[in-house]
mmCIF file of C-alpha atoms in Angstrom:
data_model
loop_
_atom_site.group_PDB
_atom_site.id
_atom_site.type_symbol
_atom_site.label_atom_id
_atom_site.label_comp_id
_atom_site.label_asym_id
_atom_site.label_seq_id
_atom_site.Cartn_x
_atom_site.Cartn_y
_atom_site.Cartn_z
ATOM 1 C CA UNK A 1 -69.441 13.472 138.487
ATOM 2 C CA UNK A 2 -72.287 14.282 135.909
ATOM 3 C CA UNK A 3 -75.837 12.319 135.606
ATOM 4 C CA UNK A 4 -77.094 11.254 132.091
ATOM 5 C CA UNK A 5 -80.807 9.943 131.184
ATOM 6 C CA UNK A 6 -82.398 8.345 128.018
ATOM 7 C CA UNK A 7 -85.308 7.424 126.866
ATOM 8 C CA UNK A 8 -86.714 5.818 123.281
ATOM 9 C CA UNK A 9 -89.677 3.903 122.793
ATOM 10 C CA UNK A 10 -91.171 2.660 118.954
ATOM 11 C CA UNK A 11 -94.803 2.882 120.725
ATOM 12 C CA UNK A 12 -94.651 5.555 123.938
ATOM 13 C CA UNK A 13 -92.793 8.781 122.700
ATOM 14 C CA UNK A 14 -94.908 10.765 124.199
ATOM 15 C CA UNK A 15 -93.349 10.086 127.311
ATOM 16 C CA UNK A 16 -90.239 10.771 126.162
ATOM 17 C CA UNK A 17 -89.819 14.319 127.667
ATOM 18 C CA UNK A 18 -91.963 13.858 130.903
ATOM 19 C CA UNK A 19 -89.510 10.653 131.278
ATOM 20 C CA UNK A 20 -86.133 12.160 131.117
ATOM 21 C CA UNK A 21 -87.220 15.066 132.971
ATOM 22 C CA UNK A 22 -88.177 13.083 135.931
ATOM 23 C CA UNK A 23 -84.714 11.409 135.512
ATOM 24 C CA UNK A 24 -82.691 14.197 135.497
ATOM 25 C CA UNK A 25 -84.672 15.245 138.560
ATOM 26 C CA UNK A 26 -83.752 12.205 140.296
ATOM 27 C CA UNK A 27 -80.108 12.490 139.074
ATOM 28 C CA UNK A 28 -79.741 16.304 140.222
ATOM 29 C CA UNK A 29 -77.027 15.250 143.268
ATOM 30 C CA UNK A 30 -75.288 14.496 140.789
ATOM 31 C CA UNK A 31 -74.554 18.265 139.313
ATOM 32 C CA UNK A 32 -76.447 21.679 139.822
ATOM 33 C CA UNK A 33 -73.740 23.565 137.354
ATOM 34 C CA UNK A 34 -75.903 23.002 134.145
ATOM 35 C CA UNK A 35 -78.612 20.992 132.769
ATOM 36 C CA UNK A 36 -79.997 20.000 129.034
ATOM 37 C CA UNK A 37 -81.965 17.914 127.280
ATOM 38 C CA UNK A 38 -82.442 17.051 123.436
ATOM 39 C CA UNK A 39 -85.065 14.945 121.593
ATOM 40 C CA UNK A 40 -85.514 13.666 118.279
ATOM 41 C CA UNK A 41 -88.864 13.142 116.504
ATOM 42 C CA UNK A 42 -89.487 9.104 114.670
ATOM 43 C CA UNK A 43 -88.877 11.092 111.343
ATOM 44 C CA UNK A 44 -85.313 12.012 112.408
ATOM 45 C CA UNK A 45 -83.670 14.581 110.452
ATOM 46 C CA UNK A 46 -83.301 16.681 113.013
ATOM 47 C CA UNK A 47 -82.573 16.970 116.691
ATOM 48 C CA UNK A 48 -83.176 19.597 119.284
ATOM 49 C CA UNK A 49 -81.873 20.551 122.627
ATOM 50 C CA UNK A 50 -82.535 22.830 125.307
ATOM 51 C CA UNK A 51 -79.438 23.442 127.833
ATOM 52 C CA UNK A 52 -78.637 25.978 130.370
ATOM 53 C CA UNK A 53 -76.589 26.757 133.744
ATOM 54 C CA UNK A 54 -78.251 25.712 136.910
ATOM 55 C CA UNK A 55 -80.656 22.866 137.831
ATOM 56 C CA UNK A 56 -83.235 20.966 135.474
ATOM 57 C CA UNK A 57 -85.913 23.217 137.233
ATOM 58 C CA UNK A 58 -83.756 26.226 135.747
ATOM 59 C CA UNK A 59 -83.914 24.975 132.762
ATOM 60 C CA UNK A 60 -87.681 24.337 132.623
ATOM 61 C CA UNK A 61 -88.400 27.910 133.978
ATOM 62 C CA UNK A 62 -86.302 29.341 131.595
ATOM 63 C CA UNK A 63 -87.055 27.408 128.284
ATOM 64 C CA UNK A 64 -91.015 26.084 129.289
ATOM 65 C CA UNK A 65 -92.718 26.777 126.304
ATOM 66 C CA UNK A 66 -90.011 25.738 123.653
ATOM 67 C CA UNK A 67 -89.401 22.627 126.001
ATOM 68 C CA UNK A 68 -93.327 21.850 126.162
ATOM 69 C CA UNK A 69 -93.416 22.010 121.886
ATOM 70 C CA UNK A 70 -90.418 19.308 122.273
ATOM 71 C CA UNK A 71 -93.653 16.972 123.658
ATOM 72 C CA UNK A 72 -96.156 18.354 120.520
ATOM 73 C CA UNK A 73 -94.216 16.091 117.991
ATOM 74 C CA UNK A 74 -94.086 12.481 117.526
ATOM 75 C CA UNK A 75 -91.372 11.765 119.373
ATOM 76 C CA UNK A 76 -88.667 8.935 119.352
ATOM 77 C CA UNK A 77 -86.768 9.549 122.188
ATOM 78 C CA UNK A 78 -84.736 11.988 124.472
ATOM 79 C CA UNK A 79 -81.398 12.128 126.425
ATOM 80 C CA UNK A 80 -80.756 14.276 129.055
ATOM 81 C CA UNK A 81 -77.623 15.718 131.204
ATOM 82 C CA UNK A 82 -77.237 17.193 134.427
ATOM 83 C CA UNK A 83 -73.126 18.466 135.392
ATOM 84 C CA UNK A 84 -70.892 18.795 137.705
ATOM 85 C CA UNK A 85 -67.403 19.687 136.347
ATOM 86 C CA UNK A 86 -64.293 17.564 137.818
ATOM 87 C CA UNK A 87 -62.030 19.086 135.490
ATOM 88 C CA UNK A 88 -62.319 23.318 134.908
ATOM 89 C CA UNK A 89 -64.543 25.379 136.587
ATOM 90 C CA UNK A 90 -68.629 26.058 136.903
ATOM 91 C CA UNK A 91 -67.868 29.388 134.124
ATOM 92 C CA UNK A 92 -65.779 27.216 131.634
ATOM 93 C CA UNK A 93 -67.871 24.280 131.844
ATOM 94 C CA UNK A 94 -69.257 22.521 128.794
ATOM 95 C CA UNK A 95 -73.410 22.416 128.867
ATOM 96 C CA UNK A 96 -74.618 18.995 127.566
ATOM 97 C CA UNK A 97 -76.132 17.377 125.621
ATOM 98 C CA UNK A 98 -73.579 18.642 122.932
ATOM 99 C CA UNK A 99 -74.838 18.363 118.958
ATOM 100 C CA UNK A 100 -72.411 17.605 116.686
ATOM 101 C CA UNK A 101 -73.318 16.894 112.668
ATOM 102 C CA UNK A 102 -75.027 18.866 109.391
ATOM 103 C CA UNK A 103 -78.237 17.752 108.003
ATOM 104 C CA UNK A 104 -76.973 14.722 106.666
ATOM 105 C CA UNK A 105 -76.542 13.510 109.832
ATOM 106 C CA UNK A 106 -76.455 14.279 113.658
ATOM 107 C CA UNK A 107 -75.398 13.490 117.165
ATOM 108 C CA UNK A 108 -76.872 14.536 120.175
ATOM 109 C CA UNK A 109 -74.237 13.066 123.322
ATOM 110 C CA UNK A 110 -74.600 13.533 126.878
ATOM 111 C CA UNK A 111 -71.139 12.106 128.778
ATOM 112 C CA UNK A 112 -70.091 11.278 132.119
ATOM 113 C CA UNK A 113 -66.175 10.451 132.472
ATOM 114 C CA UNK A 114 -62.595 11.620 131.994
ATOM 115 C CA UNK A 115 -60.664 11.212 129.307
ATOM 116 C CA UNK A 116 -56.893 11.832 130.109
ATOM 117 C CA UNK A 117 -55.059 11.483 127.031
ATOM 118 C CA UNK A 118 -57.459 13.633 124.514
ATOM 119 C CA UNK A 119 -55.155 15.853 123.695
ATOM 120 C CA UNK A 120 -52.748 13.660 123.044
ATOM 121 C CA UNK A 121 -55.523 12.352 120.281
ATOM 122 C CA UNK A 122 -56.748 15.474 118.833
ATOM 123 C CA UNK A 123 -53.310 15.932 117.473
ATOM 124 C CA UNK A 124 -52.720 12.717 115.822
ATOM 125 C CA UNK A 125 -56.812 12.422 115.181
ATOM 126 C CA UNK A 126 -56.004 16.097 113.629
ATOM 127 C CA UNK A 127 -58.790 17.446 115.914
ATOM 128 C CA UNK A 128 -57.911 21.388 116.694
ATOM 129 C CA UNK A 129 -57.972 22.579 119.851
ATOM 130 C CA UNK A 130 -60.742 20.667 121.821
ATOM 131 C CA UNK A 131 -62.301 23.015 124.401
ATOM 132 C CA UNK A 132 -62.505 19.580 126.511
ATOM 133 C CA UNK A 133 -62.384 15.717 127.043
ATOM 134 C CA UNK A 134 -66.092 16.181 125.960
ATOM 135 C CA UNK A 135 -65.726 18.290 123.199
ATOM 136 C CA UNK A 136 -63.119 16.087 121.721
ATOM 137 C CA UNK A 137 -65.123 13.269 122.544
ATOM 138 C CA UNK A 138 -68.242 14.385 120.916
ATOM 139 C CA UNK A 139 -66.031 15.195 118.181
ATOM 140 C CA UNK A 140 -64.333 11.944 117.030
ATOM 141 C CA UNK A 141 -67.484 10.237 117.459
ATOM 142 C CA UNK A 142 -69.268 11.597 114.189
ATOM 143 C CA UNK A 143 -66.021 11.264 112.754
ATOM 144 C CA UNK A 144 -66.105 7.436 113.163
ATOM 145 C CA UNK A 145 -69.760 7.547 112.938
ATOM 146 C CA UNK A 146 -69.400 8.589 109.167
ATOM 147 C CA UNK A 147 -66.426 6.487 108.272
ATOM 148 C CA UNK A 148 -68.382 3.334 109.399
ATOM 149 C CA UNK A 149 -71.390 4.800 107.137
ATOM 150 C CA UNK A 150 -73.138 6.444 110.251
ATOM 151 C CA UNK A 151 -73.069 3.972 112.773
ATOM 152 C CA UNK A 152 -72.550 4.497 116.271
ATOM 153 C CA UNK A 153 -72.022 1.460 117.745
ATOM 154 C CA UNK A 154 -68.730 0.709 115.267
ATOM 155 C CA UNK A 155 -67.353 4.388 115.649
ATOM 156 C CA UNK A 156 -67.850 3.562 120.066
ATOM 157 C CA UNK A 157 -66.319 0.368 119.667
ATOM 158 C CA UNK A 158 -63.213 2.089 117.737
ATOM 159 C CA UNK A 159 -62.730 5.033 119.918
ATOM 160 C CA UNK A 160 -62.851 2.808 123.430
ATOM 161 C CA UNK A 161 -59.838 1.410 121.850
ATOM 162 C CA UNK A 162 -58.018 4.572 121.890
ATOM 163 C CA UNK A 163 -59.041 6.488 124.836
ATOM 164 C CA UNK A 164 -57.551 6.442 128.426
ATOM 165 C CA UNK A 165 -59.969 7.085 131.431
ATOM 166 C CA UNK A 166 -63.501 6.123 132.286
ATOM 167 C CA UNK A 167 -66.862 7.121 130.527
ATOM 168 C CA UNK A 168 -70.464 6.370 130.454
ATOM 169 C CA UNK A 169 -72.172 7.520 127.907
ATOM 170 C CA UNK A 170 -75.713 8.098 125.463
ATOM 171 C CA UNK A 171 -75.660 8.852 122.385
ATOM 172 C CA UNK A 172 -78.837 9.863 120.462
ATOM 173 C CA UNK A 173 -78.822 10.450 116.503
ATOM 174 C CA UNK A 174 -81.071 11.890 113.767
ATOM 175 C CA UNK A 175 -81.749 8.501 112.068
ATOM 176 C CA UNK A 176 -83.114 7.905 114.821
ATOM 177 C CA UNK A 177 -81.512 5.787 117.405
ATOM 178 C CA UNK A 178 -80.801 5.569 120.702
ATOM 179 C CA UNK A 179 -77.038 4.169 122.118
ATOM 180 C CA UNK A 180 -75.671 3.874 125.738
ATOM 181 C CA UNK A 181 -72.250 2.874 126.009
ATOM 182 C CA UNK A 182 -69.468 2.247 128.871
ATOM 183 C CA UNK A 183 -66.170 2.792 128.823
ATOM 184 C CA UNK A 184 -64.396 -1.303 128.442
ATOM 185 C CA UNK A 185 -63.600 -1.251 132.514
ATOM 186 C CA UNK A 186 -66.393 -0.195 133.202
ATOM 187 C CA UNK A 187 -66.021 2.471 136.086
ATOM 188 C CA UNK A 188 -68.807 4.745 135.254
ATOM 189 C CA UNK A 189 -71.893 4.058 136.199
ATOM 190 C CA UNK A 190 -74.769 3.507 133.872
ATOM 191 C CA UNK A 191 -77.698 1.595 134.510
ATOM 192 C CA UNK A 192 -81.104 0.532 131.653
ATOM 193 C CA UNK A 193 -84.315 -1.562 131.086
ATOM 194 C CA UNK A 194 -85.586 -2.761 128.178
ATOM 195 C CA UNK A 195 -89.189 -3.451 128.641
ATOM 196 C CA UNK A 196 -92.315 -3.608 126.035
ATOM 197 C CA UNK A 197 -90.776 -1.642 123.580
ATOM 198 C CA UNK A 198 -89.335 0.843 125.874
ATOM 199 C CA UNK A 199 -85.802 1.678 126.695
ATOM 200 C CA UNK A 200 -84.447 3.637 129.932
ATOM 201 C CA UNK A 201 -81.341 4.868 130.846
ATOM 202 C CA UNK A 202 -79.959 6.452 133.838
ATOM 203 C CA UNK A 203 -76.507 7.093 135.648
ATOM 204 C CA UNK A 204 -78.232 5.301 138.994
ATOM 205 C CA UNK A 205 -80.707 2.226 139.629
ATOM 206 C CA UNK A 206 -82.350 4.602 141.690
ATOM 207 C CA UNK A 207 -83.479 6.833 139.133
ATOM 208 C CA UNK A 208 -85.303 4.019 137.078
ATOM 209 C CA UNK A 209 -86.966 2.645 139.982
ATOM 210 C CA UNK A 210 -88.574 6.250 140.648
ATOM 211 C CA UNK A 211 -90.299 5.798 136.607
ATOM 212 C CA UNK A 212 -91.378 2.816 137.266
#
């Protein structure tokens, strides 16, 4: 079990940080192991994250200042992750969100699920040695992502075909743009609101209804 947290907004990106922050907060019962969060300006280009082992106050405490110039840019939007492993251990356990891309073109994906037949698709996707369901995830992702010209949505679409087990999912990219995505049955939970140019994301309803 793992919480994830979005934000974008094409008028409020200010908020951005101070939004997902007060998510992950909210969604800390759902892991203490590690926390992270990465944000992309409206320029795109570029996106940066911030992630560490313990709680979202860890992280804070231990990355304040570089997490407070996050909030000095003109921000787009942020995604956030909080973990607890079901698979591995608190040591080996993979600290999202996890970038993925060059300067052509990034990902920034914070994940919530299982995957149970990835390594059975890394070696006919000819991915080597995935360190995890998420690695492999974040992996094939950009891979689609580029085939279908760098979009997101396709490359999700494609991969949900493939994959055995049950994922929720956000997915932020350099262009930028924001994507939340469920696995097709739909057991992870993943809730959002779309309101006046804003768009939130959270693992619970509860979360959301503490932002207002």
């Amino acid at each position: 079990m793992c919480g994830i947290a979005g934000y974008a907004s094409l008028k409020n990106g200010d908020k951005a940080l101070d939004t997902v922050v007060s998510l992950l907060i909210e969604l800390q019962h759902r892991g203490q192991e590690s926390s992270g969060i990465a944000v992309v300006s409206h320029e795109g280009k570029d996106i940066e994250v911030k992630v560490g082992k313990g709680t979202v106050l860890d992280l804070l405490l231990n990355n304040g200042n570089n997490i407070r110039a996050f909030g000095e840019k003109r921000v787009f939007g942020a995604i956030g992750h909080v973990r607890y492993a079901t698979s591995g251990g608190y040591v080996d356990s993979v600290t999202q969100p996890v970038v993925i891309g060059d300067d052509g073109f990034k990902l920034a994906v914070a994940f919530n699920g299982t995957i149970a037949n990835y390594r059975l698709l890394a070696k006919e996707l000819g991915i080597r040695d995935p360190e995890s369901d998420v690695d492999f995830f974040s992996k094939v992702l950009y891979m689609f992502a580029r085939e279908y010209g760098n979009d997101v949505v396709e490359a999700l679409k494609e991969l949900s075909k493939m994959v055995v087990g049950g994922y929720a999912v956000v997915v932020l990219t350099s262009e930028p743009r924001i994507v939340a995505a469920k696995d097709s049955r739909g057991f992870r939970p993943l809730s959002y609101v779309f309101h006046d140019y804003e768009f939130v994301i959270a693992s619970e309803t509860a979360a959301l209804d503490v932002v207002g």
